Short mmCIF file of C-alpha atoms in Angstrom, two decimals:
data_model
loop_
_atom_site.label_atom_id
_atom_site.label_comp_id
_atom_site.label_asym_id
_atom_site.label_seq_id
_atom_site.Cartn_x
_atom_site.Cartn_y
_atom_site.Cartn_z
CA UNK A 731 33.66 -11.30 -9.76
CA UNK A 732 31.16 -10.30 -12.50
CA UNK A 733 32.07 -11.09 -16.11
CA UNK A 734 31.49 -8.93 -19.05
CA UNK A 735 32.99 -8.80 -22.83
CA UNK A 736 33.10 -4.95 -22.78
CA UNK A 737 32.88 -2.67 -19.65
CA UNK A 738 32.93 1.06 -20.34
CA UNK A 739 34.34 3.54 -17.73
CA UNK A 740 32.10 6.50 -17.74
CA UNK A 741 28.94 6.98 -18.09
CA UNK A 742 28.98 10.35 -20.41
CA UNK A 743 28.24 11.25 -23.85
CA UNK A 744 31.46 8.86 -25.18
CA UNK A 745 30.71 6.24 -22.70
CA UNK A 746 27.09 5.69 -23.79
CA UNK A 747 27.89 6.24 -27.38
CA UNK A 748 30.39 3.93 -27.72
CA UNK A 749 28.48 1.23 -25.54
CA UNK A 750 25.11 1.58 -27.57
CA UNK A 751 27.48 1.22 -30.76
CA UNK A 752 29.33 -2.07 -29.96
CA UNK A 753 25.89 -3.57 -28.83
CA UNK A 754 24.35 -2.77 -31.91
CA UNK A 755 27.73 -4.44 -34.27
CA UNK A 756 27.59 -7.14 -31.89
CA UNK A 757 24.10 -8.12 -30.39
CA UNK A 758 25.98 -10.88 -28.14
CA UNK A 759 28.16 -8.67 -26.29
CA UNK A 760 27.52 -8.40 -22.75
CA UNK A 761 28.44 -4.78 -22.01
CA UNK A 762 28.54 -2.87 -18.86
CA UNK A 763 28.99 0.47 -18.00
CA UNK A 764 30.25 1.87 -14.69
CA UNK A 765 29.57 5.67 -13.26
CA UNK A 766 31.35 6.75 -10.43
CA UNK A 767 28.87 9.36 -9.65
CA UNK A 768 25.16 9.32 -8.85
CA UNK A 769 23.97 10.23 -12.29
CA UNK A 770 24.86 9.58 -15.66
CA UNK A 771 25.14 11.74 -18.79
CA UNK A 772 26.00 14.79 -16.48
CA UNK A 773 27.39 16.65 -19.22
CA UNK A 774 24.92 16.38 -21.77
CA UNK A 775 21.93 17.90 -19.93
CA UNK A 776 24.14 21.09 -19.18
CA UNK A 777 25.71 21.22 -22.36
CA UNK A 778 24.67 24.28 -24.63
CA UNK A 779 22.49 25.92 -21.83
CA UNK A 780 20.32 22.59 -21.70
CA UNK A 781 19.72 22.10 -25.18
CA UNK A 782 22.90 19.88 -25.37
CA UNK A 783 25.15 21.67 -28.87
CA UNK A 784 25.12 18.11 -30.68
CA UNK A 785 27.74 18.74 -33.31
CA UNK A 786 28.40 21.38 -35.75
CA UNK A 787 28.02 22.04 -39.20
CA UNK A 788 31.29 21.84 -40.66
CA UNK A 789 31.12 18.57 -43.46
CA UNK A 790 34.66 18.84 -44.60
CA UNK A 791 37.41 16.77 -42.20
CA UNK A 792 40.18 19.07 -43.28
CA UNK A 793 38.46 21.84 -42.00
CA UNK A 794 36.75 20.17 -39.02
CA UNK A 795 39.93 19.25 -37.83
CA UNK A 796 41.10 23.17 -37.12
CA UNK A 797 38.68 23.16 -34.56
CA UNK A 798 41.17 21.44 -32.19
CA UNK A 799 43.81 23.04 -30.68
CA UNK A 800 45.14 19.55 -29.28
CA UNK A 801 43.83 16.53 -31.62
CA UNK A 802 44.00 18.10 -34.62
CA UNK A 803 46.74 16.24 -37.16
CA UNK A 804 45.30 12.63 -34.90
CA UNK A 805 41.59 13.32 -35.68
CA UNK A 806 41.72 13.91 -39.55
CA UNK A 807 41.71 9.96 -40.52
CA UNK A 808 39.36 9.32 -37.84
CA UNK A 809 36.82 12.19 -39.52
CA UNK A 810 37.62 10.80 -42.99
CA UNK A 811 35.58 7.21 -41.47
CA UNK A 812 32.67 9.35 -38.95
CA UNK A 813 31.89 12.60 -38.51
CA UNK A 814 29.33 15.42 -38.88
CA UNK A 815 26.95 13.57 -41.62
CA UNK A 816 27.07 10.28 -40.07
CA UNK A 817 26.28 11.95 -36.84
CA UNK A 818 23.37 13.78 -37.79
CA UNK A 819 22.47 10.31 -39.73
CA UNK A 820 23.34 8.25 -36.71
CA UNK A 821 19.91 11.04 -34.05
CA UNK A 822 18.32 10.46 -37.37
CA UNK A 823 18.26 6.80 -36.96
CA UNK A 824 17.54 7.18 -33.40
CA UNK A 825 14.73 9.10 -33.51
CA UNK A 826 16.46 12.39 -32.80
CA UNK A 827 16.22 15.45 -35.43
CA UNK A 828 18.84 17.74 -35.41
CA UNK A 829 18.85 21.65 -36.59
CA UNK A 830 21.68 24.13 -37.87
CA UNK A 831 21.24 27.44 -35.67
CA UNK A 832 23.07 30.26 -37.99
CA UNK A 833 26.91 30.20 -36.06
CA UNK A 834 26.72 26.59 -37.49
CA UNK A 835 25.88 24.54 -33.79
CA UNK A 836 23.68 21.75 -34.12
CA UNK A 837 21.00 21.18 -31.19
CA UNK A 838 18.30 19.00 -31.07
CA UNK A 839 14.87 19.92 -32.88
CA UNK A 840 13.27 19.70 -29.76
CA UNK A 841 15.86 22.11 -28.20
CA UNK A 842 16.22 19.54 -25.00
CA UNK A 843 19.35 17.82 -24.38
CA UNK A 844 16.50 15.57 -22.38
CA UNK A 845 16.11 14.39 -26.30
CA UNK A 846 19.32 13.09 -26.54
CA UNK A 847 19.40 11.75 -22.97
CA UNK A 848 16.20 9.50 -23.28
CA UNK A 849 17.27 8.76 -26.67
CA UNK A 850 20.88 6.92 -25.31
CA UNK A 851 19.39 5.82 -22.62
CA UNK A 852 16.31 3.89 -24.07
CA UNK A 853 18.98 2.31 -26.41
CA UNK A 854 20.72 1.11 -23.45
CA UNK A 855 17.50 -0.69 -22.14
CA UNK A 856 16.34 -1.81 -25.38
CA UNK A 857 20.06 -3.55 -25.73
CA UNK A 858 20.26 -4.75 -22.37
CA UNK A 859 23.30 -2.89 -21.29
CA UNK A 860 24.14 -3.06 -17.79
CA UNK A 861 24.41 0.65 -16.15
CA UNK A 862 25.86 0.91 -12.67
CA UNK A 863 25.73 4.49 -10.47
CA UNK A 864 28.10 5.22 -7.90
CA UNK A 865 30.67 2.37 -8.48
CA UNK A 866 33.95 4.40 -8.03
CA UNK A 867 36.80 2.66 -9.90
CA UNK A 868 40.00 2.11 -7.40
CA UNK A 869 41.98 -0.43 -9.42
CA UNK A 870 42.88 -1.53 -12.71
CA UNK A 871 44.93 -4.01 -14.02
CA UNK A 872 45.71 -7.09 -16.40
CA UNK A 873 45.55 -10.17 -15.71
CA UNK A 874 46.35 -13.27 -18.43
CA UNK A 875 43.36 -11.77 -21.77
CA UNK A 876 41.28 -10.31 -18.96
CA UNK A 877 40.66 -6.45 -17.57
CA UNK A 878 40.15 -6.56 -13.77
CA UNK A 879 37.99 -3.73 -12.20
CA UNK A 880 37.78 -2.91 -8.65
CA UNK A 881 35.80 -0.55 -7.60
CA UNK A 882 34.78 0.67 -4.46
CA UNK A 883 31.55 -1.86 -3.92
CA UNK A 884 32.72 -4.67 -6.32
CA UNK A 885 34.92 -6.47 -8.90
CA UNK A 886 34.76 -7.22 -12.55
CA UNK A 887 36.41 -8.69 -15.71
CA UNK A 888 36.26 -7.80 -19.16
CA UNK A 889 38.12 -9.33 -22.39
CA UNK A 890 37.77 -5.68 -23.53
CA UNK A 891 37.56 -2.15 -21.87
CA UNK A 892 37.05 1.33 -22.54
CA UNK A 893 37.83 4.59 -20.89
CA UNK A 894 35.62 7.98 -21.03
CA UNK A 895 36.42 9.00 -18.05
CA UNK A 896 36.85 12.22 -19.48
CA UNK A 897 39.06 14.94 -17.28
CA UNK A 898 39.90 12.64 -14.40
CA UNK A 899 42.98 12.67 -12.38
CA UNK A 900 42.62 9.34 -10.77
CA UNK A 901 41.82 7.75 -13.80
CA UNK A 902 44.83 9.04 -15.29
CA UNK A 903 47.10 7.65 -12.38
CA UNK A 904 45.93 4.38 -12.53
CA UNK A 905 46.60 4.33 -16.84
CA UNK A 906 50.63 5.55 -15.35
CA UNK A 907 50.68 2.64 -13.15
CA UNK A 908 49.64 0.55 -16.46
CA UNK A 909 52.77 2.30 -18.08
CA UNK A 910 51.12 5.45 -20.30
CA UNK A 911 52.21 9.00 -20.03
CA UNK A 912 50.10 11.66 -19.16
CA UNK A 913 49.85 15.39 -20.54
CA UNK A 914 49.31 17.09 -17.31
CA UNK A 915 45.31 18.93 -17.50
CA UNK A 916 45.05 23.05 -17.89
CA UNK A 917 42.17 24.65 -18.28
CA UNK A 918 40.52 25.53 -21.90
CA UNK A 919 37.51 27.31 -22.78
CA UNK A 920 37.70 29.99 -19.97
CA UNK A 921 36.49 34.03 -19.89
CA UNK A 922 39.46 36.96 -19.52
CA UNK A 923 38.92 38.53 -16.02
CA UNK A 924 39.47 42.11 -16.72
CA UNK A 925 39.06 45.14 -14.54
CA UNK A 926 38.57 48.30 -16.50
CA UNK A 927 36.72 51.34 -16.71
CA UNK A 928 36.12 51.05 -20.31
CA UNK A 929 33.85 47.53 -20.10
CA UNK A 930 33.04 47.99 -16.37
CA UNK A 931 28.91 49.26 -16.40
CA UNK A 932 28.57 47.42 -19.95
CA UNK A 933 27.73 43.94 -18.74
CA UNK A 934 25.50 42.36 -21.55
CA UNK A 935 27.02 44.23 -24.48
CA UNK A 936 28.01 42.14 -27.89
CA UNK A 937 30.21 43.33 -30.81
CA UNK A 938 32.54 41.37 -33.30
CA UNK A 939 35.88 41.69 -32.72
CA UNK A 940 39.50 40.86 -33.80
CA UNK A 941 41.74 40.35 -30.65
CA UNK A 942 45.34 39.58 -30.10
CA UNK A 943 47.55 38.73 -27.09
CA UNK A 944 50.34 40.54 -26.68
CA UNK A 945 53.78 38.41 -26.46
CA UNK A 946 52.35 35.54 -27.65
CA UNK A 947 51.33 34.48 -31.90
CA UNK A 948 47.75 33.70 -30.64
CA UNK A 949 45.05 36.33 -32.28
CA UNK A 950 41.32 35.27 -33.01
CA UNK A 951 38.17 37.31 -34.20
CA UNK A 952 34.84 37.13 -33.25
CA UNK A 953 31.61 37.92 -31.73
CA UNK A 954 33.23 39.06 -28.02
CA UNK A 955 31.05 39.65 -24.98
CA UNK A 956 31.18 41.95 -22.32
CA UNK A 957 30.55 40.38 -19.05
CA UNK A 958 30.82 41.81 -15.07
CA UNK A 959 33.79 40.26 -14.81
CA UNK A 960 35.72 40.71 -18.01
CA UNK A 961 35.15 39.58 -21.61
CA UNK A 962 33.95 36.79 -23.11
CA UNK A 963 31.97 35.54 -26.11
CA UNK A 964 33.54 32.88 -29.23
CA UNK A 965 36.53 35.48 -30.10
CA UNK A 966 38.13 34.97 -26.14
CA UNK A 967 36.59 31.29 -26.23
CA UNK A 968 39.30 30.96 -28.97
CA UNK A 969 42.00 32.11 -27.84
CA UNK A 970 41.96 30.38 -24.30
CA UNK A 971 41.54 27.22 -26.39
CA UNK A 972 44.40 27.76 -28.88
CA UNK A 973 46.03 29.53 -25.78
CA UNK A 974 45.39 26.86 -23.02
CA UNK A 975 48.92 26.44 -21.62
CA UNK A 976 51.17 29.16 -22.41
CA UNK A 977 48.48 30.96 -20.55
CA UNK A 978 48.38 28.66 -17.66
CA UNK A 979 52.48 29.26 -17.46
CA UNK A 980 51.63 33.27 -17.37
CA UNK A 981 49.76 32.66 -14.93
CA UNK A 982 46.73 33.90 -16.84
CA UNK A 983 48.11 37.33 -16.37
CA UNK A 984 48.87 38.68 -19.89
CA UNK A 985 47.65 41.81 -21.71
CA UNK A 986 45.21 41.82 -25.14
CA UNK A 987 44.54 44.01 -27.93
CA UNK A 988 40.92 44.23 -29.08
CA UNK A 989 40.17 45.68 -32.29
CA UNK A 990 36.78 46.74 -32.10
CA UNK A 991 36.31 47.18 -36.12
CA UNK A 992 38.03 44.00 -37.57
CA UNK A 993 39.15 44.53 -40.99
CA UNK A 994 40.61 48.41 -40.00
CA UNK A 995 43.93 49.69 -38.83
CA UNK A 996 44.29 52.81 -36.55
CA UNK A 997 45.49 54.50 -39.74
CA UNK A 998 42.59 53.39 -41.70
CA UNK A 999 40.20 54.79 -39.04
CA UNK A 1000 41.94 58.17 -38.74
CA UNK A 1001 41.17 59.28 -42.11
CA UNK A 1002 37.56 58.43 -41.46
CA UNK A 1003 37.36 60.09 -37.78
CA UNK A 1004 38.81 63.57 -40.14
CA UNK A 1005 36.14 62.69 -42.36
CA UNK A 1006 33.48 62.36 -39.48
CA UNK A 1007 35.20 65.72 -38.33
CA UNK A 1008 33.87 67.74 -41.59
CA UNK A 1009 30.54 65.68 -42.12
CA UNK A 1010 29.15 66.21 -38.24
CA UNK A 1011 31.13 69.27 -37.24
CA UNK A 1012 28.05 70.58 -34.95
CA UNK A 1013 27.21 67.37 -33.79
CA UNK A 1014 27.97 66.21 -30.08
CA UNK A 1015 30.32 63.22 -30.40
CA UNK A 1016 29.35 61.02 -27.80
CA UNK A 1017 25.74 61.38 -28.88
CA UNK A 1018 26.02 59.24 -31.99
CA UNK A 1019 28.07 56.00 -32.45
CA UNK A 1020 29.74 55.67 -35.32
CA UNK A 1021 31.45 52.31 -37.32
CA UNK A 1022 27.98 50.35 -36.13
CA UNK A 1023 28.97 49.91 -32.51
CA UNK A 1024 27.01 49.69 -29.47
CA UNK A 1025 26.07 53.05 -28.19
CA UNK A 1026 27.73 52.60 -24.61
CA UNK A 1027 30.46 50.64 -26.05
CA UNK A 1028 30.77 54.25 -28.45
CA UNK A 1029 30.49 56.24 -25.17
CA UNK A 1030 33.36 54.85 -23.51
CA UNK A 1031 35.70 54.82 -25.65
CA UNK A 1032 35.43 57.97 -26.92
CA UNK A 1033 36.21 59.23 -22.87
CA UNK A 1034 39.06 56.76 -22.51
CA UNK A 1035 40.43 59.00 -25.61
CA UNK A 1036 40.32 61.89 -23.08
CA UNK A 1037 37.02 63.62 -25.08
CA UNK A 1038 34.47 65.38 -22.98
CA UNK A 1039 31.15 64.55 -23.33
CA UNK A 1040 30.09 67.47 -25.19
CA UNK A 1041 32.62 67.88 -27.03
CA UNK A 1042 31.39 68.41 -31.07
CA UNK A 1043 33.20 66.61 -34.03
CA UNK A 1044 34.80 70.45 -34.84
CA UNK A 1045 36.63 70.93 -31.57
CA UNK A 1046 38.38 67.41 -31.64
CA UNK A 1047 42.23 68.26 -32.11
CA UNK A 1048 44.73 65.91 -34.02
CA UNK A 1049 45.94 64.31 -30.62
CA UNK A 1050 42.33 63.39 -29.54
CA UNK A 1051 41.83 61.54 -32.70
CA UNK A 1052 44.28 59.71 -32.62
CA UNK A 1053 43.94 58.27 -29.22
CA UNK A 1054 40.22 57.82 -30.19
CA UNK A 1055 41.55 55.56 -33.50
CA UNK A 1056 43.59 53.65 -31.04
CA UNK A 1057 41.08 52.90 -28.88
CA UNK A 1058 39.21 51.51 -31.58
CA UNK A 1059 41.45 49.30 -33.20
CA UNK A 1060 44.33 48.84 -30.67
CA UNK A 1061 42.56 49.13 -27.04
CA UNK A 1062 44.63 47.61 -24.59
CA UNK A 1063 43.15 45.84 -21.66
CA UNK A 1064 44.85 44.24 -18.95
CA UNK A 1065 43.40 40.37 -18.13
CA UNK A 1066 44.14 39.34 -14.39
CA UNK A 1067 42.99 35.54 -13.87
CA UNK A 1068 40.13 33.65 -15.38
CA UNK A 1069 36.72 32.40 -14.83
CA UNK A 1070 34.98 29.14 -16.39
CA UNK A 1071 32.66 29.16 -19.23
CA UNK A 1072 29.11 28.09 -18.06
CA UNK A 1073 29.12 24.89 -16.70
CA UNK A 1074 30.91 23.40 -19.56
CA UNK A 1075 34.56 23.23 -18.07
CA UNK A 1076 37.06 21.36 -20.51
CA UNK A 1077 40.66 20.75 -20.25
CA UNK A 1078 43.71 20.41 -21.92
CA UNK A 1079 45.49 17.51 -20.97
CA UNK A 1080 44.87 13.29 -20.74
CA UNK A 1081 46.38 10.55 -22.48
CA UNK A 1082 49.59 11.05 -24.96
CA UNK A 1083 48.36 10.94 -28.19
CA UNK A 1084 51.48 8.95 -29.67
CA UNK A 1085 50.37 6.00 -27.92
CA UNK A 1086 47.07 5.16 -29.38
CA UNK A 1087 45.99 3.95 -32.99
CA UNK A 1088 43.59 6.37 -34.15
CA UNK A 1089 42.21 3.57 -36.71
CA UNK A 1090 40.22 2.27 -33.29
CA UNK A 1091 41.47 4.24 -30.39
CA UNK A 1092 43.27 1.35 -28.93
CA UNK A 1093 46.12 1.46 -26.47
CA UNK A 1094 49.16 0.81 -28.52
CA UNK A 1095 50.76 -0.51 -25.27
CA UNK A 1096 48.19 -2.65 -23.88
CA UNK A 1097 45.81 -5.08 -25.84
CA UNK A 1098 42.02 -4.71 -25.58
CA UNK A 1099 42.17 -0.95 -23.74
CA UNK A 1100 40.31 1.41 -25.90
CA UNK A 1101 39.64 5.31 -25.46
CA UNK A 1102 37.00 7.88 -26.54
CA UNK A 1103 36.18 11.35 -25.07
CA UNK A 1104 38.05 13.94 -23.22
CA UNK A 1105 40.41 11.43 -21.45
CA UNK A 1106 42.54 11.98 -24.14
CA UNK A 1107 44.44 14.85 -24.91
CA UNK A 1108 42.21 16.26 -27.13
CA UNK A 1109 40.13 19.54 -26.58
CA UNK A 1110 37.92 21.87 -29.02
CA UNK A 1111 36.76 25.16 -28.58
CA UNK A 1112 33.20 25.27 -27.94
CA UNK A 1113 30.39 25.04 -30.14
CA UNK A 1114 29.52 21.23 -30.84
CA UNK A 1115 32.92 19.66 -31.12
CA UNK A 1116 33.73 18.02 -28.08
CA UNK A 1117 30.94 16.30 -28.29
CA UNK A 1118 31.82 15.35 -31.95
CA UNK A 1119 35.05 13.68 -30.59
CA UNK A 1120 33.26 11.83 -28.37
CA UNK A 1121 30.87 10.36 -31.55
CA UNK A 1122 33.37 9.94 -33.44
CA UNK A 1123 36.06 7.88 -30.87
CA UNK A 1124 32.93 5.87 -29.73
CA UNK A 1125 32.03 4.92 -32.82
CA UNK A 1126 35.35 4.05 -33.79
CA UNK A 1127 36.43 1.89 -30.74
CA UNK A 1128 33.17 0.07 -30.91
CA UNK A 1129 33.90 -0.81 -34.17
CA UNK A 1130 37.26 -1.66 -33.17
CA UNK A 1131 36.33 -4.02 -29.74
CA UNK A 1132 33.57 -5.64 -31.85
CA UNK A 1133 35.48 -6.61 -35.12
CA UNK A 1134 37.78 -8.71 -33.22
#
């Protein structure tokens, strides 16, 4: 059996953080880190379309915190000790410059997650951390101060261990044998599959948005995108977040209201369609968009309010502009199923939050087991801040295993 102080399960972005942290507050530990699969740090190079969305600029815990539909009222003392500063001051250190794009995401000057791989993975070698591939872990258990590991080519002991294991079923059986409850995994961060004439040939198209489902208090606004399969974009990111199991109960079949011009009613938009009616009287409806929205986007809903295409402004009657205010602000589309976002598939789910001390993301029920990552039940909606759990709870449980 092959002795350790710290062994880390997972080698992702919380693994590797929190190992390169507790060999840097404690240059004696011998730390390994086991990954079941063939590479490491998976995750990362996919992450953001391959420029790996580091963090995001959001400097205020209180507000960070909103971010997370699950994690939210645990991670605000954690964010109070690391978080977006000491992050960006943490690359810094490293060698790594980070940059603000305008929605607020942080990436990597060099727009390469490679960056941040190398970076963590240098610091491993430079700290002589022990990284092991394909070591699948089968067993886990306790045994007098000591962890014992089996995998499925070998066994090892640690005083101390951590999990970022992130979204792992078998992971999470073995921490129920060891007596801690589970929040069963749904999906979050997923695209609305929609079938409907009014989005079907617009593939590509990109408008802000205010959106609601219907039946449920979940509403978001956004940029929303129009994809072949339905609708996607930060606005329906949001909401499948926030959303995440009272749409998995549904079945993900629900319907939405989009509100194509956020800030307007149907009866605010009325009164400017009459307007439009006196100012443009000759002019061909369809030909102009109106209210700054896409042209095609324009098109189509103007025929899903039953108006010909050459119809002019003069000829609309009172019923046709009122269906064309509703499908404006109150379109209703029907969403049948889902589809992931990207590569970057996150769940809902993982340890119970009630049983660990956020102070160092310890097990409350077992000595010397430690947390960080998506293992717990804690999930963001997209744009830098999974990953800034994963800083943050690696930083924190190094801290943690090192200072005793």
């Amino acid at each position: 059996m092959k002795h350790y102080d710290i062994i880390i399960i997972g080698g992702g972005a919380a693994g590797f953080f929190t190992a390169i942290n507790a060999a840097e507050m404690d240059s004696h530990a011998k730390i390994l880190i086991l990954e079941r699969g063939k590479d490491v740090l998976t995750k990362v190079r996919i992450s953001g379309g391959g420029r790996c969305n580091v963090t995001h600029a959001e400097f205020i815990p209180q507000d960070l915190v909103k971010n997370y539909p699950r994690g939210e009222k645990e991670l605000r003392g954690p964010f109070h000790s690391f978080m977006t500063s000491d992050t960006i001051s943490w690359f810094e250190q490293h060698g790594i410059e980070l940059k603000i794009e305008d929605d607020g995401r942080m990436f990597p000057v060099s727009d390469s997650s490679e960056s941040i791989i190398n970076c963590f993975l240098q610091a491993t070698e430079k700290l002589k951390i022990d990284t092991l591939k394909n070591q699948s872990v089968q067993n886990i258990e306790q045994v007098d101060a000591y962890w014992n590991i089996s995998t499925n080519k070998d066994q090892f002991s640690a005083e101390k261990i951590l999990l970022a294991t992130g979204s792992n079923p078998k992971v999470w059986k073995l921490l129920e044998k060891l007596g801690h409850s589970i929040e069963n995994a749904v999906p979050s961060l997923f695209t609305f599959n929609i079938k409907d004439s009014r989005i079907k040939d617009l593939p590509g198209v990109s408008t802000y948005t205010e959106i609601k489902i219907i039946g449920q208090k979940l509403e978001s606004e956004g940029p929303t995108l129009i994809t072949h399969w339905g609708l996607s974009g930060p606005a329906i990111l949001k909401l499948s977040a926030w959303g995440a199991r009272k749409l998995h109960d549904v079945d993900y079949k629900f319907n939405i209201q989009v509100n194509w011009l956020p800030g307007h009613t149907s009866e605010s938009i009325l009164e400017e369609l009459k307007e439009l009616k006196i100012e443009h009287s000759k002019q061909q409806i369809s030909k102009y968009a109106q209210f700054e929205l896409p042209k095609r986007l324009w098109q189509q809903l103007v025929k899903a309010a039953t108006i010909a295409e050459d119809t002019i402004w003069a000829d609309l009657n009172k019923t046709q502009l009122q269906a064309l205010s509703l499908q404006l602000t109150e379109a209703v589309f029907k969403v049948d199923g889902k589809s992931t976002f990207k590569e970057e598939f996150v769940t809902a789910g993982g340890v119970n939050l009630k049983e660990v001390n956020f102070k160092t993301f310890e097990s409350k029920l077992l000595k010397n087991l430690y947390f960080a990552g998506e293992v717990l039940n804690i999930d963001a909606i997209t744009g830098g801040f999974n990953f800034q759990n994963a800083w943050t709870g690696g930083y924190l449980a190094a801290q943690g295993m090192s200072s005793k």
